[in-house]
Tab-separated table of C-alpha atoms in Angstrom:
chain	number	residue	atom	x	y	z
N	1	MET	CA	22.624	23.201	10.505
N	2	LYS	CA	24.456	22.679	7.202
N	3	VAL	CA	21.958	20.006	6.227
N	4	ILE	CA	19.041	22.307	7.040
N	5	LYS	CA	20.658	25.158	5.124
N	6	CYS	CA	21.287	22.952	2.100
N	7	PHE	CA	17.728	21.596	2.212
N	8	SER	CA	16.335	25.132	2.396
N	9	LYS	CA	18.314	26.164	-0.670
N	10	VAL	CA	17.129	23.157	-2.638
N	11	LEU	CA	13.527	23.766	-1.597
N	12	LEU	CA	13.745	27.410	-2.702
N	13	LEU	CA	15.226	26.507	-6.066
N	14	LEU	CA	12.580	23.843	-6.629
N	15	LEU	CA	9.971	26.469	-5.867
N	16	LEU	CA	11.503	28.964	-8.269
N	17	SER	CA	11.808	26.394	-11.053
N	18	SER	CA	8.111	25.539	-10.859
N	19	PRO	CA	5.988	27.201	-13.544
N	20	CYS	CA	3.330	28.027	-10.981
N	21	PHE	CA	5.542	29.558	-8.323
N	22	ALA	CA	4.498	33.047	-9.298
N	23	GLN	CA	0.921	32.356	-8.265
N	24	ASN	CA	1.857	31.283	-4.726
N	25	THR	CA	1.258	34.242	-2.422
N	26	ASP	CA	1.540	32.388	0.884
N	27	SER	CA	5.228	33.231	1.149
N	28	THR	CA	4.326	36.907	1.610
N	29	LYS	CA	3.276	36.090	5.176
N	30	VAL	CA	6.892	35.478	6.147
N	31	ALA	CA	8.437	38.054	3.843
N	32	ALA	CA	9.815	41.260	5.242
N	33	ASP	CA	8.407	43.072	2.203
N	34	SER	CA	4.914	41.852	1.317
N	35	THR	CA	4.584	44.118	-1.727
N	36	MET	CA	3.286	42.181	-4.696
N	37	ILE	CA	4.993	43.012	-7.994
N	38	SER	CA	3.674	42.414	-11.499
N	39	VAL	CA	6.057	41.740	-14.389
N	40	ASP	CA	4.722	44.127	-17.004
N	41	ARG	CA	7.281	43.684	-19.794
N	42	ILE	CA	10.444	41.708	-20.564
N	43	ILE	CA	12.822	43.634	-22.808
N	44	LEU	CA	15.752	41.886	-24.530
N	45	LEU	CA	18.852	43.825	-25.570
N	46	GLY	CA	22.013	42.575	-27.275
N	47	ASN	CA	20.741	39.294	-28.742
N	48	LYS	CA	21.678	39.989	-32.350
N	49	VAL	CA	21.959	36.275	-33.225
N	50	THR	CA	20.182	34.361	-30.472
N	51	ARG	CA	16.461	33.856	-30.914
N	52	PRO	CA	14.235	35.341	-28.170
N	53	SER	CA	12.638	31.929	-27.566
N	54	ILE	CA	16.042	30.523	-26.513
N	55	ILE	CA	16.350	33.300	-23.918
N	56	TYR	CA	12.803	33.016	-22.598
N	57	ARG	CA	13.396	29.260	-22.137
N	58	GLU	CA	15.907	29.997	-19.360
N	59	LEU	CA	13.747	32.401	-17.352
N	60	ILE	CA	11.914	31.315	-14.230
N	61	PHE	CA	9.741	34.414	-14.247
N	62	HIS	CA	7.353	35.353	-17.024
N	63	LYS	CA	5.380	38.293	-18.329
N	64	ASP	CA	2.282	39.012	-16.214
N	65	ASP	CA	3.590	37.029	-13.211
N	66	THR	CA	2.608	38.575	-9.879
N	67	LEU	CA	4.836	37.719	-6.927
N	68	PRO	CA	6.598	39.201	-3.889
N	69	GLU	CA	9.483	41.427	-4.850
N	70	TYR	CA	12.070	39.426	-2.882
N	71	VAL	CA	11.011	36.297	-4.794
N	72	LEU	CA	11.323	38.173	-8.080
N	73	ASP	CA	14.848	39.287	-7.107
N	74	ARG	CA	15.894	35.689	-6.475
N	75	ALA	CA	14.248	34.554	-9.690
N	76	ILE	CA	16.122	37.253	-11.610
N	77	GLU	CA	19.482	36.123	-10.226
N	78	ARG	CA	18.776	32.476	-10.941
N	79	SER	CA	17.615	33.343	-14.466
N	80	ARG	CA	20.845	35.263	-15.066
N	81	GLU	CA	22.811	32.157	-14.045
N	82	ASN	CA	20.678	30.033	-16.362
N	83	LEU	CA	21.446	32.326	-19.284
N	84	MET	CA	25.170	32.238	-18.535
N	85	ASN	CA	25.021	28.441	-18.425
N	86	THR	CA	23.812	28.350	-22.020
N	87	LEU	CA	27.420	29.352	-22.834
N	88	LEU	CA	26.029	31.735	-25.447
N	89	PHE	CA	26.937	34.952	-23.650
N	90	ASN	CA	30.007	36.545	-22.111
N	91	PHE	CA	27.889	38.776	-19.870
N	92	VAL	CA	24.254	38.928	-18.803
N	93	GLN	CA	22.692	41.725	-16.762
N	94	ILE	CA	19.058	41.824	-15.653
N	95	ASP	CA	17.570	45.082	-14.319
N	96	LYS	CA	14.181	46.088	-12.954
N	97	LEU	CA	12.569	49.320	-14.109
N	98	ASN	CA	9.791	50.785	-11.961
N	99	ASP	CA	6.471	51.319	-13.699
N	100	ILE	CA	3.223	52.555	-12.196
N	101	ASN	CA	1.053	50.566	-9.750
N	102	ASN	CA	3.732	48.108	-8.553
N	103	LYS	CA	4.586	47.001	-12.073
N	104	ARG	CA	8.105	46.289	-13.232
N	105	SER	CA	9.724	46.143	-16.643
N	106	ILE	CA	12.556	43.614	-16.736
N	107	VAL	CA	15.476	44.540	-19.030
N	108	ILE	CA	17.859	41.726	-19.988
N	109	THR	CA	21.101	42.998	-21.509
N	110	MET	CA	23.392	40.397	-23.075
N	111	THR	CA	26.840	40.417	-24.655
N	112	GLU	CA	26.873	37.551	-27.103
N	113	ARG	CA	29.941	35.437	-27.685
N	114	TRP	CA	31.572	34.939	-31.041
N	115	TYR	CA	29.974	31.725	-32.255
N	116	ILE	CA	31.715	30.727	-35.494
N	117	PHE	CA	35.249	29.472	-35.040
N	118	PRO	CA	37.544	28.066	-37.718
N	119	ILE	CA	40.001	26.789	-35.115
N	120	PRO	CA	43.369	25.289	-36.044
N	121	ILE	CA	44.170	22.034	-34.244
N	122	ILE	CA	47.534	21.706	-32.548
N	123	GLU	CA	47.215	19.024	-29.909
N	124	PHE	CA	49.311	16.481	-28.081
N	125	VAL	CA	48.798	12.788	-28.699
N	126	ASP	CA	49.453	11.942	-25.054
N	127	ARG	CA	46.660	11.787	-22.482
N	128	ASN	CA	47.570	15.163	-20.991
N	129	PHE	CA	50.115	17.963	-21.254
N	130	ASN	CA	52.138	16.663	-18.300
N	131	GLU	CA	52.580	13.277	-20.008
N	132	TRP	CA	53.888	14.971	-23.167
N	133	LEU	CA	56.357	17.070	-21.160
N	134	LYS	CA	58.242	13.925	-20.173
N	135	THR	CA	59.452	13.430	-23.759
N	136	LYS	CA	58.827	16.815	-25.445
N	137	ASP	CA	58.504	14.846	-28.670
N	138	PHE	CA	57.098	17.256	-31.263
N	139	SER	CA	56.395	14.373	-33.627
N	140	ARG	CA	53.621	13.346	-31.204
N	141	ILE	CA	51.471	16.287	-32.241
N	142	ASN	CA	48.330	16.411	-34.344
N	143	TYR	CA	47.321	19.286	-36.576
N	144	GLY	CA	44.231	20.216	-38.538
N	145	PHE	CA	41.123	22.333	-38.078
N	146	VAL	CA	37.710	22.441	-36.419
N	147	LEU	CA	34.921	24.474	-37.971
N	148	SER	CA	32.334	25.107	-35.301
N	149	ASP	CA	29.158	27.166	-35.043
N	150	ASN	CA	28.096	27.166	-31.389
N	151	ASN	CA	24.820	28.990	-32.040
N	152	PHE	CA	23.790	27.694	-35.432
N	153	ARG	CA	20.653	29.425	-36.757
N	154	GLY	CA	20.530	31.366	-33.459
N	155	ALA	CA	18.848	28.325	-31.900
N	156	LYS	CA	21.645	27.190	-29.552
N	157	GLU	CA	22.446	24.421	-32.019
N	158	LEU	CA	26.001	23.127	-32.321
N	159	PHE	CA	27.279	22.294	-35.790
N	160	GLN	CA	30.856	21.075	-35.932
N	161	VAL	CA	33.100	19.382	-38.478
N	162	SER	CA	36.748	18.539	-37.888
N	163	ALA	CA	39.715	17.185	-39.811
N	164	ARG	CA	42.847	16.141	-37.942
N	165	PHE	CA	46.093	15.060	-39.548
N	166	GLY	CA	49.565	14.218	-38.331
N	167	TYR	CA	50.299	11.549	-35.740
N	168	SER	CA	46.668	10.462	-35.329
N	169	GLN	CA	44.106	11.199	-38.025
N	170	LYS	CA	40.463	11.852	-37.390
N	171	PHE	CA	37.508	13.132	-39.405
N	172	ALA	CA	34.267	13.793	-37.572
N	173	PHE	CA	31.033	15.751	-37.406
N	174	ASN	CA	28.687	16.639	-34.570
N	175	TYR	CA	25.259	18.246	-34.837
N	176	VAL	CA	23.324	19.029	-31.656
N	177	ILE	CA	19.737	20.253	-31.924
N	178	PRO	CA	18.609	21.069	-28.377
N	179	TYR	CA	14.985	21.807	-29.259
N	180	LEU	CA	12.872	20.152	-31.922
N	181	ASN	CA	9.383	20.993	-30.646
N	182	ARG	CA	7.616	24.245	-29.823
N	183	ALA	CA	7.711	23.515	-26.078
N	184	GLN	CA	11.535	23.363	-26.307
N	185	GLU	CA	11.835	20.074	-24.466
N	186	ASN	CA	12.937	17.449	-27.017
N	187	GLY	CA	16.190	17.463	-28.944
N	188	LEU	CA	18.502	15.365	-31.099
N	189	ASN	CA	22.249	14.769	-31.354
N	190	LEU	CA	23.822	13.263	-34.482
N	191	MET	CA	27.497	12.319	-34.399
N	192	GLY	CA	29.882	10.297	-36.524
N	193	GLY	CA	33.515	9.945	-37.426
N	194	TYR	CA	36.504	7.971	-38.618
N	195	ASN	CA	39.994	7.830	-37.118
N	196	ARG	CA	43.207	5.877	-37.672
N	197	ASN	CA	46.515	5.696	-35.828
N	198	HIS	CA	50.109	4.710	-36.507
N	199	GLU	CA	50.563	4.079	-32.771
N	200	ILE	CA	48.257	2.780	-30.053
N	201	SER	CA	48.539	1.614	-26.466
N	202	TYR	CA	47.991	-2.121	-26.298
N	203	THR	CA	48.611	-2.967	-22.618
N	204	LEU	CA	49.782	-1.618	-19.256
N	205	THR	CA	53.203	-1.987	-17.668
N	206	ASP	CA	53.381	-0.924	-14.017
N	207	SER	CA	50.120	0.998	-14.510
N	208	LYS	CA	51.551	2.945	-17.438
N	209	LEU	CA	50.519	2.623	-21.061
N	210	THR	CA	52.720	0.547	-23.352
N	211	PHE	CA	52.641	1.522	-27.033
N	212	TYR	CA	53.131	-0.204	-30.372
N	213	LYS	CA	54.066	1.944	-33.368
N	214	ASN	CA	54.368	1.251	-37.091
N	215	GLU	CA	55.065	4.163	-39.439
N	216	ASP	CA	54.191	2.125	-42.535
N	217	ILE	CA	50.626	1.152	-41.672
N	218	TYR	CA	47.761	2.359	-39.525
N	219	VAL	CA	47.715	-0.079	-36.627
N	220	ARG	CA	44.190	0.854	-35.582
N	221	LYS	CA	41.214	2.052	-37.604
N	222	GLU	CA	37.836	2.980	-36.222
N	223	TYR	CA	34.554	4.470	-37.341
N	224	TYR	CA	31.407	5.185	-35.380
N	225	GLY	CA	27.962	6.748	-35.530
N	226	LEU	CA	25.641	7.936	-32.762
N	227	VAL	CA	22.041	9.098	-32.535
N	228	ARG	CA	20.865	10.496	-29.199
N	229	TYR	CA	17.421	11.736	-28.229
N	230	THR	CA	17.408	14.377	-25.481
N	231	HIS	CA	14.683	15.695	-23.213
N	232	ARG	CA	14.854	18.743	-20.943
N	233	ASP	CA	12.251	18.860	-18.200
N	234	ARG	CA	11.591	22.469	-17.145
N	235	ILE	CA	14.952	24.136	-16.454
N	236	TYR	CA	17.326	21.863	-14.569
N	237	ASN	CA	16.490	18.237	-15.431
N	238	TYR	CA	17.950	16.489	-18.474
N	239	ALA	CA	17.511	13.008	-19.922
N	240	SER	CA	18.912	11.326	-22.999
N	241	PHE	CA	18.728	7.995	-24.784
N	242	GLY	CA	21.332	7.056	-27.377
N	243	VAL	CA	22.136	4.329	-29.880
N	244	GLU	CA	25.729	3.943	-31.061
N	245	TYR	CA	27.479	1.698	-33.565
N	246	ARG	CA	31.279	1.385	-33.445
N	247	PHE	CA	33.709	-0.731	-35.477
N	248	SER	CA	37.393	-0.967	-34.527
N	249	SER	CA	40.210	-2.993	-36.076
N	250	ILE	CA	43.876	-3.488	-35.184
N	251	ALA	CA	46.967	-4.846	-36.897
N	252	ASP	CA	47.792	-8.544	-36.462
N	253	THR	CA	50.889	-7.627	-34.443
N	254	VAL	CA	48.800	-5.842	-31.809
N	255	ALA	CA	46.558	-8.895	-31.396
N	256	LYS	CA	49.668	-11.042	-30.898
N	257	LEU	CA	51.116	-8.630	-28.331
N	258	ASN	CA	47.870	-8.665	-26.359
N	259	ASP	CA	45.437	-11.439	-27.201
N	260	ARG	CA	42.887	-9.846	-24.842
N	261	TYR	CA	42.853	-6.464	-26.589
N	262	PHE	CA	39.511	-7.390	-28.224
N	263	VAL	CA	37.097	-10.233	-27.596
N	264	ASN	CA	38.586	-13.721	-28.120
N	265	GLY	CA	41.917	-12.406	-29.433
N	266	THR	CA	40.401	-11.172	-32.685
N	267	THR	CA	41.679	-8.276	-34.818
N	268	PHE	CA	38.392	-6.387	-34.868
N	269	GLU	CA	35.509	-5.536	-32.578
N	270	GLN	CA	32.123	-4.086	-33.334
N	271	PHE	CA	29.139	-3.355	-31.166
N	272	ILE	CA	25.810	-1.651	-30.850
N	273	ALA	CA	25.493	0.249	-27.572
N	274	LEU	CA	22.397	1.592	-25.863
N	275	GLY	CA	22.707	4.318	-23.250
N	276	TYR	CA	20.376	6.246	-20.957
N	277	LYS	CA	21.400	9.201	-18.797
N	278	TRP	CA	19.502	11.436	-16.373
N	279	SER	CA	20.966	14.526	-14.733
N	280	ARG	CA	19.997	17.506	-12.599
N	281	ASP	CA	22.194	20.597	-12.829
N	282	MET	CA	21.750	23.296	-10.168
N	283	ARG	CA	25.193	24.894	-10.441
N	284	ASP	CA	25.514	28.663	-10.659
N	285	TYR	CA	28.045	28.372	-13.508
N	286	LYS	CA	28.761	24.946	-14.914
N	287	ILE	CA	32.264	25.780	-16.177
N	288	TYR	CA	33.490	26.889	-12.728
N	289	SER	CA	30.848	26.589	-10.043
N	290	LEU	CA	31.067	28.441	-6.719
N	291	HIS	CA	27.745	27.199	-5.362
N	292	GLY	CA	25.183	24.611	-6.350
N	293	TYR	CA	25.158	20.918	-7.154
N	294	TYR	CA	25.058	18.471	-10.051
N	295	PHE	CA	23.899	14.838	-10.123
N	296	ASP	CA	23.728	12.261	-12.884
N	297	ALA	CA	23.084	8.537	-13.331
N	298	GLU	CA	23.859	6.615	-16.504
N	299	VAL	CA	23.342	3.065	-17.785
N	300	ASN	CA	25.185	1.774	-20.859
N	301	LYS	CA	24.723	-1.624	-22.484
N	302	VAL	CA	27.626	-2.363	-24.846
N	303	GLY	CA	26.829	-5.254	-27.150
N	304	LEU	CA	23.420	-6.765	-27.842
N	305	GLY	CA	24.603	-10.187	-28.966
N	306	ILE	CA	23.635	-9.720	-32.610
N	307	LEU	CA	26.989	-8.857	-34.236
N	308	LYS	CA	30.169	-10.810	-34.752
N	309	ASN	CA	32.949	-10.161	-32.196
N	310	GLU	CA	30.663	-8.076	-30.047
N	311	PRO	CA	31.452	-7.656	-26.330
N	312	ASN	CA	28.742	-8.144	-23.724
N	313	LEU	CA	29.130	-5.418	-21.100
N	314	LEU	CA	26.875	-3.430	-18.797
N	315	PHE	CA	28.113	-0.220	-17.147
N	316	ILE	CA	26.326	1.823	-14.477
N	317	THR	CA	27.886	5.211	-13.746
N	318	SER	CA	26.872	8.010	-11.400
N	319	SER	CA	28.400	11.243	-10.150
N	320	PHE	CA	27.578	14.016	-7.682
N	321	LYS	CA	29.269	17.422	-7.499
N	322	ASN	CA	28.587	20.098	-4.917
N	323	THR	CA	30.090	23.461	-3.955
N	324	ASN	CA	29.057	25.496	-0.903
N	325	GLU	CA	29.910	29.058	0.054
N	326	ILE	CA	31.518	29.038	3.506
N	327	SER	CA	31.978	32.805	3.595
N	328	ARG	CA	32.245	35.637	1.108
N	329	ARG	CA	35.562	34.413	-0.338
N	330	TRP	CA	35.785	30.808	0.857
N	331	HIS	CA	34.155	27.840	-0.868
N	332	LEU	CA	34.208	24.109	-0.225
N	333	GLY	CA	33.585	21.771	-3.120
N	334	TYR	CA	33.628	18.037	-3.657
N	335	SER	CA	32.740	15.471	-6.292
N	336	ILE	CA	32.046	11.741	-6.114
N	337	LYS	CA	31.966	9.477	-9.148
N	338	GLY	CA	31.663	5.731	-9.487
N	339	ARG	CA	31.202	3.051	-12.099
N	340	ILE	CA	30.402	-0.618	-11.806
N	341	CYS	CA	30.596	-3.207	-14.565
N	342	GLY	CA	28.342	-6.227	-14.643
N	343	GLN	CA	31.048	-8.456	-16.169
N	344	SER	CA	34.647	-8.981	-15.072
N	345	GLU	CA	36.018	-10.374	-18.342
N	346	ALA	CA	36.098	-7.089	-20.217
N	347	PRO	CA	38.594	-6.737	-23.102
N	348	PHE	CA	41.478	-4.291	-22.692
N	349	TYR	CA	39.875	-1.913	-25.214
N	350	ASN	CA	36.722	-1.579	-23.081
N	351	GLN	CA	38.338	-1.106	-19.653
N	352	ARG	CA	39.128	2.580	-19.282
N	353	ALA	CA	38.871	3.724	-15.663
N	354	LEU	CA	41.161	6.315	-13.997
N	355	GLY	CA	43.704	8.319	-15.952
N	356	TYR	CA	41.586	9.620	-18.833
N	357	GLN	CA	40.071	13.072	-19.371
N	358	ASN	CA	39.040	14.389	-15.954
N	359	ASP	CA	38.748	11.000	-14.240
N	360	PHE	CA	42.023	10.827	-12.321
N	361	VAL	CA	43.428	11.297	-8.839
N	362	ARG	CA	45.544	14.422	-8.780
N	363	SER	CA	49.248	13.561	-8.370
N	364	TYR	CA	48.802	10.350	-10.452
N	365	GLU	CA	48.771	12.099	-13.832
N	366	TYR	CA	51.559	9.857	-15.166
N	367	TYR	CA	49.612	6.663	-14.446
N	368	VAL	CA	46.690	4.836	-16.016
N	369	ILE	CA	44.652	2.511	-13.837
N	370	ASN	CA	42.303	0.470	-16.000
N	371	GLY	CA	39.623	-1.777	-14.599
N	372	GLN	CA	36.049	-2.872	-14.680
N	373	SER	CA	34.806	-0.664	-11.834
N	374	PHE	CA	36.116	2.425	-10.067
N	375	ALA	CA	35.324	5.069	-7.451
N	376	LEU	CA	36.747	8.595	-7.343
N	377	ALA	CA	36.326	11.371	-4.773
N	378	LYS	CA	37.758	14.896	-5.042
N	379	THR	CA	37.638	17.746	-2.530
N	380	ASN	CA	38.589	21.407	-2.956
N	381	LEU	CA	38.905	24.178	-0.381
N	382	LYS	CA	38.880	27.323	-2.476
N	383	PHE	CA	39.819	30.927	-1.648
N	384	SER	CA	38.939	33.789	-4.010
N	385	LEU	CA	42.349	35.421	-4.332
N	386	VAL	CA	41.062	37.792	-7.015
N	387	PRO	CA	37.259	37.649	-7.291
N	388	GLN	CA	35.914	38.179	-10.787
N	389	ARG	CA	36.995	41.454	-12.308
N	390	ILE	CA	36.758	42.999	-15.762
N	391	PHE	CA	39.652	44.025	-17.991
N	392	TYR	CA	39.018	46.195	-21.044
N	393	LEU	CA	41.113	46.065	-24.207
N	394	GLY	CA	40.378	49.360	-25.888
N	395	ALA	CA	42.384	48.464	-28.983
N	396	ILE	CA	39.857	45.750	-29.893
N	397	GLY	CA	36.621	47.082	-31.321
N	398	SER	CA	34.380	44.052	-30.736
N	399	ASP	CA	32.635	43.703	-27.379
N	400	LYS	CA	32.830	39.927	-27.899
N	401	PHE	CA	36.551	40.076	-27.159
N	402	ASN	CA	37.495	43.454	-25.637
N	403	THR	CA	35.712	42.932	-22.291
N	404	ILE	CA	37.545	40.173	-20.455
N	405	PRO	CA	36.358	38.741	-17.132
N	406	TYR	CA	39.018	37.074	-15.023
N	407	ALA	CA	39.451	35.589	-11.556
N	408	PHE	CA	42.127	33.758	-9.553
N	409	TYR	CA	41.450	31.108	-6.899
N	410	LEU	CA	43.790	29.384	-4.469
N	411	ASN	CA	43.042	25.714	-3.818
N	412	ALA	CA	43.913	23.090	-1.251
N	413	PHE	CA	42.775	19.676	-2.388
N	414	CYS	CA	42.669	16.026	-1.435
N	415	ASP	CA	41.548	13.190	-3.726
N	416	VAL	CA	41.215	9.438	-3.393
N	417	GLY	CA	40.472	6.782	-5.999
N	418	TYR	CA	40.029	3.040	-6.236
N	419	VAL	CA	39.908	0.742	-9.269
N	420	ARG	CA	38.853	-2.886	-9.266
N	421	ASP	CA	40.661	-4.946	-11.897
N	422	LYS	CA	40.270	-8.724	-12.028
N	423	VAL	CA	41.715	-9.161	-15.529
N	424	PHE	CA	44.998	-7.259	-15.972
N	425	ALA	CA	46.083	-6.811	-12.347
N	426	GLU	CA	49.529	-8.356	-12.970
N	427	THR	CA	50.521	-5.376	-15.151
N	428	ASN	CA	48.307	-2.894	-13.340
N	429	PRO	CA	49.664	-2.758	-9.752
N	430	LEU	CA	47.858	0.477	-8.818
N	431	ALA	CA	44.528	-1.285	-9.177
N	432	ASN	CA	42.804	-2.897	-6.190
N	433	GLN	CA	44.228	-0.394	-3.703
N	434	PHE	CA	43.297	3.061	-2.429
N	435	LEU	CA	45.138	5.916	-4.133
N	436	PRO	CA	45.213	9.178	-2.146
N	437	GLY	CA	46.645	12.430	-3.482
N	438	TYR	CA	46.780	15.964	-2.140
N	439	GLY	CA	48.295	19.361	-2.859
N	440	LEU	CA	47.904	23.074	-3.494
N	441	GLY	CA	47.082	24.967	-6.649
N	442	ILE	CA	45.948	28.167	-8.306
N	443	ASP	CA	43.146	28.453	-10.872
N	444	PHE	CA	42.752	31.135	-13.527
N	445	VAL	CA	39.260	31.534	-14.989
N	446	THR	CA	38.275	33.772	-17.876
N	447	TYR	CA	35.827	33.932	-20.763
N	448	TYR	CA	35.101	31.386	-23.519
N	449	ASN	CA	35.226	28.536	-20.973
N	450	ILE	CA	38.945	28.996	-20.326
N	451	VAL	CA	40.176	27.461	-17.061
N	452	ILE	CA	43.905	27.044	-16.382
N	453	ARG	CA	45.056	25.166	-13.280
N	454	LEU	CA	48.600	24.989	-11.956
N	455	GLU	CA	48.940	22.482	-9.106
N	456	TYR	CA	51.676	21.006	-6.954
N	457	SER	CA	50.648	17.616	-5.610
N	458	PHE	CA	51.877	14.531	-3.735
N	459	ASN	CA	50.856	10.874	-4.001
N	460	LYS	CA	51.143	7.889	-1.641
N	461	PHE	CA	54.552	6.921	-3.014
N	462	GLY	CA	56.115	10.276	-2.136
N	463	GLU	CA	56.172	11.377	-5.771
N	464	ASN	CA	55.432	15.059	-6.255
N	465	GLY	CA	55.575	17.799	-8.854
N	466	PHE	CA	53.850	20.577	-10.756
N	467	PHE	CA	50.956	19.701	-13.055
N	468	LEU	CA	49.115	21.875	-15.573
N	469	HIS	CA	45.453	21.326	-16.514
N	470	PHE	CA	42.856	23.129	-18.601
N	471	THR	CA	39.537	22.188	-16.981
N	472	ASN	CA	37.837	22.690	-13.641
N	473	ALA	CA	38.970	19.887	-11.299
N	474	LEU	CA	35.376	19.115	-10.283
N	475	TYR	CA	33.858	19.625	-13.759
């Protein structure tokens, strides 16, 4: 029954995402209400910065469509989710106004976010907050600023420059143009940067990073550039093709400490990488989904054999995330991610697997398990302790900040991961074995993509403790 239910949902969403769904009147034969409704007008309110074309791009109904009213209602709800997933708005409300002769005016009311942020940088050098808490070393902190416009020119473009000083220095820019053509399908991403470090991890010891530090010199320097072409097919399908150049160098001492850090024990590595990615995103809200699914598949070729000290690696990565509503306040979610590498002799620098960003088994936050290939599965049973509510701060005049949505969710979770490592297994004992972890947690979700998770978890070695994170576990 669950399979049939899931298939029915997917079929409905495929129908609604089709540009010709509004012309299909056969569904009225099985509809309880066979009244055909015409969309007479679409009225936009609240988009002071965002261009109307950006909003219309997310709608799966259009002016002059004629369709059963129950189909229009579903299309309205899905369109509201699409607009929220642009991450341009704090709130979106879509209402129907009755006109004469079964016509409806659709009113879309939006509360735009604040888009321009000069944000100070205060961040920990360590992989996560829990790792930093072990030492509480305030010298391992970076500082600086990020200047970001998340809706540049009102066209959903991202323009960002950053300067980071302190323990690790980085200077970077990122410009994302989602739509170059009138059909709003093709886009471009330009990215580049330079960073340098006084300290880097150069190997693993008991599946934990081992560092080398020199206050007098920068022991690693790196610069990179990336050009990525993007294509959005209709509403939910995305594809991209990118070309990247990266040059990295290390101090002689690091190469002596680990002669497999780069290719052939050298002190620098450079490569040209080609990457292709396809994804389908059907989640209701990508930051913290309560229903819907996401799938992607990615191929990356690192090194084309034309540069000196260039690795020769091929990575294939794929992930699937899904959340289902069990009842009004219960949800079951899971994610599966895997990567395989075509070559086993990958340098240490090119072997990241579990323990970075959101790719980790909960309860193993203090460990890093590098390797050529990995698999990771996460499950969440979620209860809406406090379903989304609104809190008003009357002292703040701007509606971009004074209307605060918030929600609390209780979680029971169980994860399992596996890393294959044929190169550094002697210092990486958590590789080549299954790593289960489980626990309980509470999530706090509010506006501007803020997710705070507090979890208590256990691993296979009996180790346990509280861990704090700032992203959705299945993101």
